[in-house]
GROMACS .gro file of C-alpha atoms in nm:
model
   74
    1MET     CA    1   0.802  -1.227   0.154
    2SER     CA    2   0.496  -1.440   0.144
    3TYR     CA    3   0.183  -1.454  -0.063
    4ARG     CA    4  -0.009  -1.306   0.231
    5ASP     CA    5   0.216  -0.998   0.233
    6GLN     CA    6   0.170  -0.940  -0.139
    7GLN     CA    7  -0.204  -0.968  -0.098
    8LYS     CA    8  -0.200  -0.713   0.186
    9TYR     CA    9   0.004  -0.465  -0.019
   10ILE     CA   10  -0.212  -0.503  -0.329
   11GLU     CA   11  -0.537  -0.459  -0.136
   12ALA     CA   12  -0.404  -0.142   0.026
   13LEU     CA   13  -0.281  -0.002  -0.306
   14LYS     CA   14  -0.618  -0.050  -0.478
   15ARG     CA   15  -0.739   0.261  -0.295
   16TYR     CA   16  -0.460   0.471  -0.447
   17GLU     CA   17  -0.473   0.333  -0.800
   18ARG     CA   18  -0.611   0.655  -0.950
   19LYS     CA   19  -0.309   0.850  -0.818
   20PHE     CA   20  -0.050   0.637  -0.998
   21ASP     CA   21   0.147   0.774  -1.289
   22LYS     CA   22   0.173   0.574  -1.612
   23LYS     CA   23   0.470   0.356  -1.509
   24GLU     CA   24   0.325   0.282  -1.166
   25SER     CA   25  -0.011   0.198  -1.320
   26GLU     CA   26   0.146  -0.049  -1.563
   27ASP     CA   27   0.342  -0.212  -1.281
   28PHE     CA   28   0.033  -0.237  -1.064
   29LYS     CA   29  -0.169  -0.399  -1.344
   30MET     CA   30   0.111  -0.654  -1.387
   31PHE     CA   31   0.103  -0.719  -1.011
   32LEU     CA   32  -0.273  -0.772  -1.025
   33LYS     CA   33  -0.239  -1.023  -1.311
   34ARG     CA   34   0.032  -1.215  -1.129
   35GLN     CA   35  -0.173  -1.210  -0.810
   36LYS     CA   36  -0.474  -1.344  -0.999
   37ASP     CA   37  -0.258  -1.630  -1.131
   38GLU     CA   38  -0.153  -1.693  -0.769
   39GLU     CA   39   0.215  -1.651  -0.845
   40GLU     CA   40   0.456  -1.561  -0.569
   41PHE     CA   41   0.652  -1.250  -0.664
   42ASP     CA   42   1.026  -1.255  -0.712
   43THR     CA   43   1.246  -1.026  -0.503
   44VAL     CA   44   1.258  -0.744  -0.760
   45SER     CA   45   0.879  -0.736  -0.802
   46MET     CA   46   0.822  -0.755  -0.430
   47LYS     CA   47   1.065  -0.468  -0.375
   48ARG     CA   48   0.880  -0.256  -0.634
   49LEU     CA   49   0.544  -0.340  -0.475
   50LYS     CA   50   0.674  -0.245  -0.130
   51GLU     CA   51   0.810   0.084  -0.267
   52LEU     CA   52   0.467   0.168  -0.410
   53TYR     CA   53   0.306   0.075  -0.080
   54ASP     CA   54   0.547   0.292   0.119
   55LYS     CA   55   0.500   0.584  -0.119
   56TYR     CA   56   0.120   0.593  -0.114
   57ASN     CA   57   0.017   0.434   0.216
   58VAL     CA   58   0.137   0.699   0.461
   59PRO     CA   59   0.036   0.632   0.823
   60VAL     CA   60  -0.175   0.898   0.992
   61ASP     CA   61  -0.001   1.116   1.249
   62LYS     CA   62  -0.216   1.045   1.554
   63SER     CA   63  -0.040   1.301   1.772
   64LYS     CA   64  -0.241   1.583   1.615
   65TYR     CA   65  -0.555   1.438   1.776
   66ASP     CA   66  -0.418   1.454   2.131
   67SER     CA   67  -0.574   1.794   2.193
   68PHE     CA   68  -0.923   1.646   2.150
   69PHE     CA   69  -0.871   1.379   2.416
   70ARG     CA   70  -0.695   1.568   2.696
   71LYS     CA   71  -0.864   1.608   3.028
   72ASN     CA   72  -0.938   1.960   3.140
   73ASP     CA   73  -0.746   2.055   3.455
   74GLU     CA   74  -1.004   2.316   3.548
   0.00000   0.00000   0.00000
């Protein structure tokens, strides 16, 4: 993973920071410090960051909006 990927994950997780439990919050603060120092994360840290990202950044189900954009056949 690259520095750009870590930056993308951290920026997205900043919105969910108040939802983190204690362990996740401590990990995220460590990630922010390492990001500020412009360090590239090792594989274990990157895996943990990606897990947090996958847990909190759930994509929106766009299929539920289909009913608003259908053409009327009448």
